[in-house]
JSON list of C-alpha atoms in Angstrom, two decimals:
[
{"chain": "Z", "resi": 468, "resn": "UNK", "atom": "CA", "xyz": [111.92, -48.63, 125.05]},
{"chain": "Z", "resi": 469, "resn": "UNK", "atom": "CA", "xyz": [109.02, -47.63, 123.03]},
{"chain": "Z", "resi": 470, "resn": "UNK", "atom": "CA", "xyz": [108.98, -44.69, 120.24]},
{"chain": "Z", "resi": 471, "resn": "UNK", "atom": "CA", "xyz": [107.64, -41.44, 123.14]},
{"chain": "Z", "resi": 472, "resn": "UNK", "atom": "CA", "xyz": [111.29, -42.70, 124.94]},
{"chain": "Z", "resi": 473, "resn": "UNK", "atom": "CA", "xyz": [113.05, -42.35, 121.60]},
{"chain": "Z", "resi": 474, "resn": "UNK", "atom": "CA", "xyz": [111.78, -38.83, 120.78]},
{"chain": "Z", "resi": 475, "resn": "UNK", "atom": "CA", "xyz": [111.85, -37.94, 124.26]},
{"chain": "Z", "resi": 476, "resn": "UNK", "atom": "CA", "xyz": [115.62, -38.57, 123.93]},
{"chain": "Z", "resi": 477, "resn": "UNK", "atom": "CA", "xyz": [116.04, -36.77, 120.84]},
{"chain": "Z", "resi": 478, "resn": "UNK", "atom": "CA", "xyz": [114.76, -33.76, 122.08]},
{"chain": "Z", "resi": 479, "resn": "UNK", "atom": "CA", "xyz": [116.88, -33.68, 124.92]},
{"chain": "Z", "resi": 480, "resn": "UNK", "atom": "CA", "xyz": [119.54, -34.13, 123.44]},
{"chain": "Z", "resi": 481, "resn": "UNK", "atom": "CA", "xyz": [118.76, -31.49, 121.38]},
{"chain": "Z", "resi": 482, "resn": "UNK", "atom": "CA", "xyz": [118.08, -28.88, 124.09]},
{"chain": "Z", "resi": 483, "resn": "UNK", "atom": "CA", "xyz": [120.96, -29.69, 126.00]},
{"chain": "Z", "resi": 484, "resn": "UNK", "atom": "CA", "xyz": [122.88, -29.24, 122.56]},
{"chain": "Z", "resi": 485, "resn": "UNK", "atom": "CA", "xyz": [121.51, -26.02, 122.40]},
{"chain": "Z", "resi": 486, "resn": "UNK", "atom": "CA", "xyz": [122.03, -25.02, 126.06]},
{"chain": "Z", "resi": 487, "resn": "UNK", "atom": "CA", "xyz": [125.33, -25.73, 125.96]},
{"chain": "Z", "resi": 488, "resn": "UNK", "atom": "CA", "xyz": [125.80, -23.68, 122.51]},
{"chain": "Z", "resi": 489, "resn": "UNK", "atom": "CA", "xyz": [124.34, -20.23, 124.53]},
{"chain": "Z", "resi": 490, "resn": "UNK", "atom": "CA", "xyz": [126.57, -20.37, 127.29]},
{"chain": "Z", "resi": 491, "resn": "UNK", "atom": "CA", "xyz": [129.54, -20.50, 124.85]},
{"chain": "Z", "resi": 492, "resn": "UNK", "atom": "CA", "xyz": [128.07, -17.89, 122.93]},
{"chain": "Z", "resi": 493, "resn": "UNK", "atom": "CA", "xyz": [127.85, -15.47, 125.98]},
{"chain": "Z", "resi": 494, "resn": "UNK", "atom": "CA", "xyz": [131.39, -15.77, 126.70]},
{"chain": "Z", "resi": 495, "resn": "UNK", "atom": "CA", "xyz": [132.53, -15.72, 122.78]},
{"chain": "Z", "resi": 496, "resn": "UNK", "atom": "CA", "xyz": [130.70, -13.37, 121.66]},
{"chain": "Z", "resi": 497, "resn": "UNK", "atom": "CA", "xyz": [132.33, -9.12, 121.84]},
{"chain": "Z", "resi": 498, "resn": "UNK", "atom": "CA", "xyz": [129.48, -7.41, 122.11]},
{"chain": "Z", "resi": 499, "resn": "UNK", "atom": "CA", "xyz": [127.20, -6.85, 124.55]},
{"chain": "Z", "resi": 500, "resn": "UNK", "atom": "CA", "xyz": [123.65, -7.19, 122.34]},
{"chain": "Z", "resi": 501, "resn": "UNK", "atom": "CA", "xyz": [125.39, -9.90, 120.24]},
{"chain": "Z", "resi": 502, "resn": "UNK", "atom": "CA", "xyz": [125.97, -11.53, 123.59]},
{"chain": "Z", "resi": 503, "resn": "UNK", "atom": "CA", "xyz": [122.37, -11.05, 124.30]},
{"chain": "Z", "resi": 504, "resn": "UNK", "atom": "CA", "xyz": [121.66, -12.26, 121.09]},
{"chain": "Z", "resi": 505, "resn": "UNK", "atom": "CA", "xyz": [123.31, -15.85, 122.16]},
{"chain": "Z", "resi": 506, "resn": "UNK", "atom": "CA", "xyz": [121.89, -16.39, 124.96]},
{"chain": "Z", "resi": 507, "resn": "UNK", "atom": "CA", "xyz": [118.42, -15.81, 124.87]},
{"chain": "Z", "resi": 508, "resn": "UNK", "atom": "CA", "xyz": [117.53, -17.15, 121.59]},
{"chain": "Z", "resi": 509, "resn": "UNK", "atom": "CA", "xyz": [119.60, -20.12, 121.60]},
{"chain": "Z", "resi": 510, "resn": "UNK", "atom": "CA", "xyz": [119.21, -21.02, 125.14]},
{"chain": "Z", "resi": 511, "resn": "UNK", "atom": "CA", "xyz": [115.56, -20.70, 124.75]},
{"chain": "Z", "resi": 512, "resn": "UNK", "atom": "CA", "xyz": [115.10, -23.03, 121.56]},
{"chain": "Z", "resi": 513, "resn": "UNK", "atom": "CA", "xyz": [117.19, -25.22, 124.27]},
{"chain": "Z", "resi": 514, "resn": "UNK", "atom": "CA", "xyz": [115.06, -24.94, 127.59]},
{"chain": "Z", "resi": 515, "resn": "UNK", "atom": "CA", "xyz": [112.20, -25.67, 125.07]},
{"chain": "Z", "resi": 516, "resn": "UNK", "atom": "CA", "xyz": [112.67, -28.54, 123.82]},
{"chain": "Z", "resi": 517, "resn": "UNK", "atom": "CA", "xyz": [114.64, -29.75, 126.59]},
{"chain": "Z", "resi": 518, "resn": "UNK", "atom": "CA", "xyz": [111.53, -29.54, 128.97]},
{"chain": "Z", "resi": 519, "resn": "UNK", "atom": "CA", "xyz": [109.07, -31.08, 126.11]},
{"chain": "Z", "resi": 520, "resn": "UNK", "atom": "CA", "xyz": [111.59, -34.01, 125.73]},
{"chain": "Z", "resi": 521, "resn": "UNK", "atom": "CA", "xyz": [111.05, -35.08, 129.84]},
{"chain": "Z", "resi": 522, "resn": "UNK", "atom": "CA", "xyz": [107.16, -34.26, 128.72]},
{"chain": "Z", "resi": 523, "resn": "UNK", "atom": "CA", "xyz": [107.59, -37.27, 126.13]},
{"chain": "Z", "resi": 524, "resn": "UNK", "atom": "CA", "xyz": [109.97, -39.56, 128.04]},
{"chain": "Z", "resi": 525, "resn": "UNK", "atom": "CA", "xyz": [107.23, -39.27, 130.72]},
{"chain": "Z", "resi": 526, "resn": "UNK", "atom": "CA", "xyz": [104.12, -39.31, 129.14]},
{"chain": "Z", "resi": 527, "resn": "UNK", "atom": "CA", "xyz": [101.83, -38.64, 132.64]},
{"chain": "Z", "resi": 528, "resn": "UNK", "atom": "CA", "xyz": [103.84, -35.06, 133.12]},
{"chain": "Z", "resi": 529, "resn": "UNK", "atom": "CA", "xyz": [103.03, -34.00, 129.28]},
{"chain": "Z", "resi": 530, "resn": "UNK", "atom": "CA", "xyz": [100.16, -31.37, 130.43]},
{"chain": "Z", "resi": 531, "resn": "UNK", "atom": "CA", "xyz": [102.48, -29.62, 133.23]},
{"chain": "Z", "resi": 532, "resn": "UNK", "atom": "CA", "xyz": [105.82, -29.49, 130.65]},
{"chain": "Z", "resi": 533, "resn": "UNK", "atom": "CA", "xyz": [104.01, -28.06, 127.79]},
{"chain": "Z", "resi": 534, "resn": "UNK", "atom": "CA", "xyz": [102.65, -25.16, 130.16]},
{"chain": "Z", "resi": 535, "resn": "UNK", "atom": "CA", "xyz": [106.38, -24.95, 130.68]},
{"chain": "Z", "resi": 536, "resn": "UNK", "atom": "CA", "xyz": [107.63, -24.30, 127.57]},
{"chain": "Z", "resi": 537, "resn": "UNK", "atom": "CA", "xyz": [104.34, -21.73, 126.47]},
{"chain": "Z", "resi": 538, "resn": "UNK", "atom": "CA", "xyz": [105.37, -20.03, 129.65]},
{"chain": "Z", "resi": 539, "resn": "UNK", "atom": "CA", "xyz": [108.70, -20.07, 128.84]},
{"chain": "Z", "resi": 540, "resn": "UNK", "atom": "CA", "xyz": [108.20, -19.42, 125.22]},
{"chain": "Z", "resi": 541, "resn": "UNK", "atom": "CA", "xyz": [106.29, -16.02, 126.27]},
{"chain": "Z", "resi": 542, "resn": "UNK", "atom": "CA", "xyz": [108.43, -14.66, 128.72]},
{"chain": "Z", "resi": 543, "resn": "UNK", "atom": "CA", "xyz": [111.98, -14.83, 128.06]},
{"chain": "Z", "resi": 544, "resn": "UNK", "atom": "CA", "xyz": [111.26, -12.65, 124.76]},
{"chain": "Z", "resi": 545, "resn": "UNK", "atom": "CA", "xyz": [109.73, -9.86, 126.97]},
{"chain": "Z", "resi": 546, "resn": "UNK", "atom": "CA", "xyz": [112.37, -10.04, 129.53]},
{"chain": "Z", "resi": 547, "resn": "UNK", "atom": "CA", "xyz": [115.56, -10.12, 126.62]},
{"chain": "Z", "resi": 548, "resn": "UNK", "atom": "CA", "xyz": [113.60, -7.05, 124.94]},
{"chain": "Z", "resi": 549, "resn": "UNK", "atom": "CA", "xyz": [113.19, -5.30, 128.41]},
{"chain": "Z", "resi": 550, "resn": "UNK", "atom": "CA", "xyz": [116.87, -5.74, 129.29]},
{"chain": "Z", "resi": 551, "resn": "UNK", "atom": "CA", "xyz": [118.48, -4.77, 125.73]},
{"chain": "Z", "resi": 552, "resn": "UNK", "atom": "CA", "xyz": [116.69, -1.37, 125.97]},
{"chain": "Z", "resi": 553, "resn": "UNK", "atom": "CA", "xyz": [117.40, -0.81, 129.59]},
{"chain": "Z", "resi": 554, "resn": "UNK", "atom": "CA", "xyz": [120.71, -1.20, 128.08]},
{"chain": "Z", "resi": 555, "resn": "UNK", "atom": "CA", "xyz": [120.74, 1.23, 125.46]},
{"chain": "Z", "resi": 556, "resn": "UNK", "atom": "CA", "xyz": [118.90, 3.91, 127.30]},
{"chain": "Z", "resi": 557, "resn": "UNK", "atom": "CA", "xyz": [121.60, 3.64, 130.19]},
{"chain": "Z", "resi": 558, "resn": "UNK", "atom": "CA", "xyz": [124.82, 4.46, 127.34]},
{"chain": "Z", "resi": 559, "resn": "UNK", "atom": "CA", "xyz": [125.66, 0.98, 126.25]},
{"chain": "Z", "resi": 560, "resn": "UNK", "atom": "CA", "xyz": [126.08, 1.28, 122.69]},
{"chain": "Z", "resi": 561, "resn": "UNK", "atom": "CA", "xyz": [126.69, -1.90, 120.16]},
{"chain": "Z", "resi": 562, "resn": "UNK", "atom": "CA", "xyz": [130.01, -1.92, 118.80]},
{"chain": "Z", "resi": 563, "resn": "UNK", "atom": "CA", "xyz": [129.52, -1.75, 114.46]},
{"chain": "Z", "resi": 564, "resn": "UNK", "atom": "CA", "xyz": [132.22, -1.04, 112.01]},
{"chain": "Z", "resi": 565, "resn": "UNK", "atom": "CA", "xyz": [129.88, 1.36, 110.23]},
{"chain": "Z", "resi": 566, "resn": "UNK", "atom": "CA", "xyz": [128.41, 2.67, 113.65]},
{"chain": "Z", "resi": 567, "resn": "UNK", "atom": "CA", "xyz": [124.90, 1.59, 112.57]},
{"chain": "Z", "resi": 568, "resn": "UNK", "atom": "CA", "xyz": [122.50, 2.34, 115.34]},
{"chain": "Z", "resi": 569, "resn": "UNK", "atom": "CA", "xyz": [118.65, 2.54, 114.55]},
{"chain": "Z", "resi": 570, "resn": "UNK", "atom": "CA", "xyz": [117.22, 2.93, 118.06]},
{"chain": "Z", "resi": 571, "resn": "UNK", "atom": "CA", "xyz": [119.43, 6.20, 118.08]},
{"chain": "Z", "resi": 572, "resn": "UNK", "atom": "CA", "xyz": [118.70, 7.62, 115.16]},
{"chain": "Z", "resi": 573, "resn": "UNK", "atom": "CA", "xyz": [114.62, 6.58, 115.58]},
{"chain": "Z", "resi": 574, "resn": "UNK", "atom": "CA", "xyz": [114.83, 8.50, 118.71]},
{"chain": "Z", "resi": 575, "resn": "UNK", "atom": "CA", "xyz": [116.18, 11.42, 117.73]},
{"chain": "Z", "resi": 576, "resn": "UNK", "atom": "CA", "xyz": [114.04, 11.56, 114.92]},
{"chain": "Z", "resi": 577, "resn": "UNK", "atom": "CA", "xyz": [111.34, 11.51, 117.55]},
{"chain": "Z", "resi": 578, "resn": "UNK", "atom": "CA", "xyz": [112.13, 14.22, 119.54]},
{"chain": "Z", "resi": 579, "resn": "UNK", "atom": "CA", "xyz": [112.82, 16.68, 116.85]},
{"chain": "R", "resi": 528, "resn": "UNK", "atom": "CA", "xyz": [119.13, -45.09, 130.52]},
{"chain": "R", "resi": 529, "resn": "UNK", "atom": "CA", "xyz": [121.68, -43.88, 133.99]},
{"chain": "R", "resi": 530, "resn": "UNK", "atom": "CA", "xyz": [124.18, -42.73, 131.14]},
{"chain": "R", "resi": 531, "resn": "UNK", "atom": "CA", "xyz": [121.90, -40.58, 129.60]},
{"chain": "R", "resi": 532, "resn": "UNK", "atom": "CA", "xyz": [121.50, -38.93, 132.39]},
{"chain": "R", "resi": 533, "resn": "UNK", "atom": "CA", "xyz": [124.73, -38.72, 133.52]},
{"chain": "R", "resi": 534, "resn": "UNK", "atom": "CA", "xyz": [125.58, -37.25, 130.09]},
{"chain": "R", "resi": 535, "resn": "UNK", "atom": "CA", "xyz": [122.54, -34.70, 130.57]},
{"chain": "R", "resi": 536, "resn": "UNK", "atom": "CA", "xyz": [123.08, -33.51, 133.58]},
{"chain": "R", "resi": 537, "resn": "UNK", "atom": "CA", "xyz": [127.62, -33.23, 132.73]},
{"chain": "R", "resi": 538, "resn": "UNK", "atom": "CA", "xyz": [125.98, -31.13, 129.69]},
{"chain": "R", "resi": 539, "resn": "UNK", "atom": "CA", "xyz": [123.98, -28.97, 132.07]},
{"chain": "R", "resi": 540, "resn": "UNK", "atom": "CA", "xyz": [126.54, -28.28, 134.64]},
{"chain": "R", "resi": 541, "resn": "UNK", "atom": "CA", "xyz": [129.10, -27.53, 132.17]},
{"chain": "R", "resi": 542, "resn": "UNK", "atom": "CA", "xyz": [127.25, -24.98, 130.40]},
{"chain": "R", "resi": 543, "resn": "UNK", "atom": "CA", "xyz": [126.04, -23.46, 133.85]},
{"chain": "R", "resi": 544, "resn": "UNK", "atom": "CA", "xyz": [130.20, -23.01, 134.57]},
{"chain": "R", "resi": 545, "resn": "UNK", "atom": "CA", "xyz": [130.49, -21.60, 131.30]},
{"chain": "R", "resi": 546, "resn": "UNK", "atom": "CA", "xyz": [127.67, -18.95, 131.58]},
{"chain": "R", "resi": 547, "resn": "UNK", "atom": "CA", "xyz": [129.22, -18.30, 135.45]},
{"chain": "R", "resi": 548, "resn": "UNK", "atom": "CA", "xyz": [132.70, -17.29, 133.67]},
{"chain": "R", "resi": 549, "resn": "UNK", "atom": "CA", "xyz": [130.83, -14.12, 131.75]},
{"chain": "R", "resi": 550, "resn": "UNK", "atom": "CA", "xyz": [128.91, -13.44, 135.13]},
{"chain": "R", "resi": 551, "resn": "UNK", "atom": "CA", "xyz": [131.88, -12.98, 137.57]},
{"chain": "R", "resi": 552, "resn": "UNK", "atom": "CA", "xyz": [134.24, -11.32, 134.45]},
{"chain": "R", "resi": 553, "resn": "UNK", "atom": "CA", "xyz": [131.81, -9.28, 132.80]},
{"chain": "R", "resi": 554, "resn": "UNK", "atom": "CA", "xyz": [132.85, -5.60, 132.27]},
{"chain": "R", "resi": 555, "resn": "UNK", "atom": "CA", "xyz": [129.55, -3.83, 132.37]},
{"chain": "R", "resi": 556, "resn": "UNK", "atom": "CA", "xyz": [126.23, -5.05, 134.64]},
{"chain": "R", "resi": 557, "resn": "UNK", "atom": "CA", "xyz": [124.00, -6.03, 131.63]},
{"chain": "R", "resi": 558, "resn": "UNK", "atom": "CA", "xyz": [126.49, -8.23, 130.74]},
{"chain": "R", "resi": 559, "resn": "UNK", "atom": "CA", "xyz": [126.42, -9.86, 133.83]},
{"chain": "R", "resi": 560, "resn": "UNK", "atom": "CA", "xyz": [122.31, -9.59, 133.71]},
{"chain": "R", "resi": 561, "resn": "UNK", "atom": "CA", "xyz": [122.59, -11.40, 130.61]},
{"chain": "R", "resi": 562, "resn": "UNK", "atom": "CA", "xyz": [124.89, -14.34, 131.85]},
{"chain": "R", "resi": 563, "resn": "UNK", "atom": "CA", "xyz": [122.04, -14.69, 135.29]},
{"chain": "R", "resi": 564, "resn": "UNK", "atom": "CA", "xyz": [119.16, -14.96, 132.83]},
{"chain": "R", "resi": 565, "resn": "UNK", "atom": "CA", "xyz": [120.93, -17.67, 130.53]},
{"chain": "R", "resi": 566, "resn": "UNK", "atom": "CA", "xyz": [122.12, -19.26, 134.22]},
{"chain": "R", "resi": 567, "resn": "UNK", "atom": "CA", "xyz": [118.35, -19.39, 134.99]},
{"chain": "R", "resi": 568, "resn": "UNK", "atom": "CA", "xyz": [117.10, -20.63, 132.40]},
{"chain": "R", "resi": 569, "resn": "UNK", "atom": "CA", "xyz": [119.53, -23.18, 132.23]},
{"chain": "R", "resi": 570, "resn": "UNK", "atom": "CA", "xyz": [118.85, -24.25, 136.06]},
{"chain": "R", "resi": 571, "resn": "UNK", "atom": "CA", "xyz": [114.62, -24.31, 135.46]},
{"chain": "R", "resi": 572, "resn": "UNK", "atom": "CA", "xyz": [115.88, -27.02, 132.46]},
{"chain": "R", "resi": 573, "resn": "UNK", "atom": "CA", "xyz": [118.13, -28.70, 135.12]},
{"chain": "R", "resi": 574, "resn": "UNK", "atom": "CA", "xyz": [115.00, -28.83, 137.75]},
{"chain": "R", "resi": 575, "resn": "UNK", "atom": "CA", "xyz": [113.11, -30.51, 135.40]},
{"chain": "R", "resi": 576, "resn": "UNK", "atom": "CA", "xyz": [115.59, -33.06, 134.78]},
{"chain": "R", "resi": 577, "resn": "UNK", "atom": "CA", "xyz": [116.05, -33.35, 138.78]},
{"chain": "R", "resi": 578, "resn": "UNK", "atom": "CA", "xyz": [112.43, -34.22, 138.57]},
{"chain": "R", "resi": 579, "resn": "UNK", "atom": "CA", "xyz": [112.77, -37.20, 135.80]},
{"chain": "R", "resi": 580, "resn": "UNK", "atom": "CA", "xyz": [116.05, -38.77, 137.67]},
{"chain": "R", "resi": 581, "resn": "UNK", "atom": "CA", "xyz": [114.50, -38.88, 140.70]},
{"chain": "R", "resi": 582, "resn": "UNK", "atom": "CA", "xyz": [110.54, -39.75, 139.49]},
{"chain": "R", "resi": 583, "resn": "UNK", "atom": "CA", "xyz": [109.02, -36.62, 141.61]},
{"chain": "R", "resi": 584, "resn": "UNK", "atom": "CA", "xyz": [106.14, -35.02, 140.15]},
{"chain": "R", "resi": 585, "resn": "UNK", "atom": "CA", "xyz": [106.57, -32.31, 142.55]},
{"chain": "R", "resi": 586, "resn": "UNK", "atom": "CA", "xyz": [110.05, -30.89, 140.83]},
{"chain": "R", "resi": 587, "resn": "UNK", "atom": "CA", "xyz": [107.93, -29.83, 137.83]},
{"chain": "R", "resi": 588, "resn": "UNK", "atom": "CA", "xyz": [105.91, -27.41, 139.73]},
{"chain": "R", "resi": 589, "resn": "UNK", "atom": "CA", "xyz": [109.41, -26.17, 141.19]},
{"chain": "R", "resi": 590, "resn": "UNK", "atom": "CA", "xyz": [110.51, -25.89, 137.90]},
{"chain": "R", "resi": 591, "resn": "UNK", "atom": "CA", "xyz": [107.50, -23.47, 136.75]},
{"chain": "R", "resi": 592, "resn": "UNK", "atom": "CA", "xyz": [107.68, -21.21, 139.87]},
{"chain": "R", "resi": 593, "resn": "UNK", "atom": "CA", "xyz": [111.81, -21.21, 139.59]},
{"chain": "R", "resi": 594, "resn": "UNK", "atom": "CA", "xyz": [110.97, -19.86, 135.88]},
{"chain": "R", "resi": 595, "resn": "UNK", "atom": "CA", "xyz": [108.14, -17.06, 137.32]},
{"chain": "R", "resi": 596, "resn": "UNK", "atom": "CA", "xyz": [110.67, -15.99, 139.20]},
{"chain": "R", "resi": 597, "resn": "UNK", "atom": "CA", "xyz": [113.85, -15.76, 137.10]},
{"chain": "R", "resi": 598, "resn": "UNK", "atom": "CA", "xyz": [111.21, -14.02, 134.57]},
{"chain": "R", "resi": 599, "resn": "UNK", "atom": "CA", "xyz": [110.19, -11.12, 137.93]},
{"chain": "R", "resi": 600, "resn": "UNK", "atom": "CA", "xyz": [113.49, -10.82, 138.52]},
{"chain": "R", "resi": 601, "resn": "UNK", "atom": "CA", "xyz": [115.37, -10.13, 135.42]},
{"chain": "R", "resi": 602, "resn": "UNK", "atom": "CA", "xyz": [112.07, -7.51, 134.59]},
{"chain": "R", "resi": 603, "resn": "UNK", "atom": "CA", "xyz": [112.73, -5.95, 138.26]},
{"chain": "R", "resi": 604, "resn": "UNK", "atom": "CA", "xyz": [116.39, -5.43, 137.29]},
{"chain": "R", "resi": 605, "resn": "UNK", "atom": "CA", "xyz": [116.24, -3.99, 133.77]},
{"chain": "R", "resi": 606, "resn": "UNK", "atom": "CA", "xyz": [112.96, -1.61, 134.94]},
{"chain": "R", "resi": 607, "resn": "UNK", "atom": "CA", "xyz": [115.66, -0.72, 137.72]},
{"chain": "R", "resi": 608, "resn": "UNK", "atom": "CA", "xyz": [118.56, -0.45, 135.29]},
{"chain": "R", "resi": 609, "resn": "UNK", "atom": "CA", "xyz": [116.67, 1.56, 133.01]},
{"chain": "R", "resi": 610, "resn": "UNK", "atom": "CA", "xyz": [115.41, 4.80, 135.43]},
{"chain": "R", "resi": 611, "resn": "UNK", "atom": "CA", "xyz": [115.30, 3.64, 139.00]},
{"chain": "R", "resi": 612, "resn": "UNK", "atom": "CA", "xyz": [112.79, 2.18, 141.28]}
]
């Protein structure tokens, strides 16, 4: 077991760590933009470095798994923003005690 | 080293159960948009785990075009969500 099998494990470890922490944040969480909030941030730090571990536990496959994780590192940010304003533009508002909402008020400010 | 992976892939599944929960009990659809996109990103992780149990460099490729898709797909539905196709 050389030291690329060691960090290899470490990292997914790590990611599956992480994984794991997203899903129970989706179901924990009250709201639905703090929900959003858990699971694509955490569970992409996860898929990340969960997909560069197998790159270092097999060191042939490193190319392929880091054009993963740019891939993934690009595109689940687009499609998180994409969905949260889908959501706000079809009347899903985020629950606040002090009913702060900046996309609102930003919009309105646009239109008058 | 079969331990590992055991524990990996017991990780994996687990969380996948967990994120299914908010998908079927979800009161509004983004919610349950949400809980698919977490599912999917979780399953292109578990494909490329599929690919180091099993010593297939072929997985990895399903992997990539498993995360195209989940990536078309959640964009498709939000666009739709948002004003219609």
């Amino acid at each position: 077991m050389n030291i690329m099998t060691i960090i290899g494990m470490l990292l997914t470890s790590l990611g599956a760590l992480f994984l794991l922490l997203g899903a129970i944040g989706i179901v924990r969480m009250p709201d639905m933009y703090t929900r959003m909030q858990a699971g694509t941030k955490a569970t992409t730090l996860g898929a990340m470095s969960f997909i560069l571990g197998i790159g270092f536990m097999e060191p042939a496959w490193l190319i392929k798994t880091i054009l993963i994780v740019v891939f993934i590192a690009l595109s689940n940010p687009i499609s998180s923003h994409a969905l949260a304003r889908a959501a706000h533009r079809s009347g899903i508002f985020p629950l606040s005690r002090e009913n702060i909402d900046l996309y609102k008020k930003d919009n309105q400010e646009d239109k008058s | 080293m079969d331990t590992f992976y055991y524990i990996l892939g017991g990780i994996l599944l687990l969380a996948l159960v967990i994120a299914a929960f908010r998908f079927f009990q979800g009161p509004t659809a983004p919610d349950r948009i949400v809980a698919l996109d977490a599912m999917s990103i979780i399953l292109t992780a578990g494909l490329a785990m599929l690919a180091l149990v099993f010593h297939r460099f072929i997985y990895i490729d399903v992997a990539l075009i498993y995360a195209i898709l989940g990536f078309m797909g959640i964009v498709s539905i939000a666009r739709w969500m948002e004003k219609g196709i």
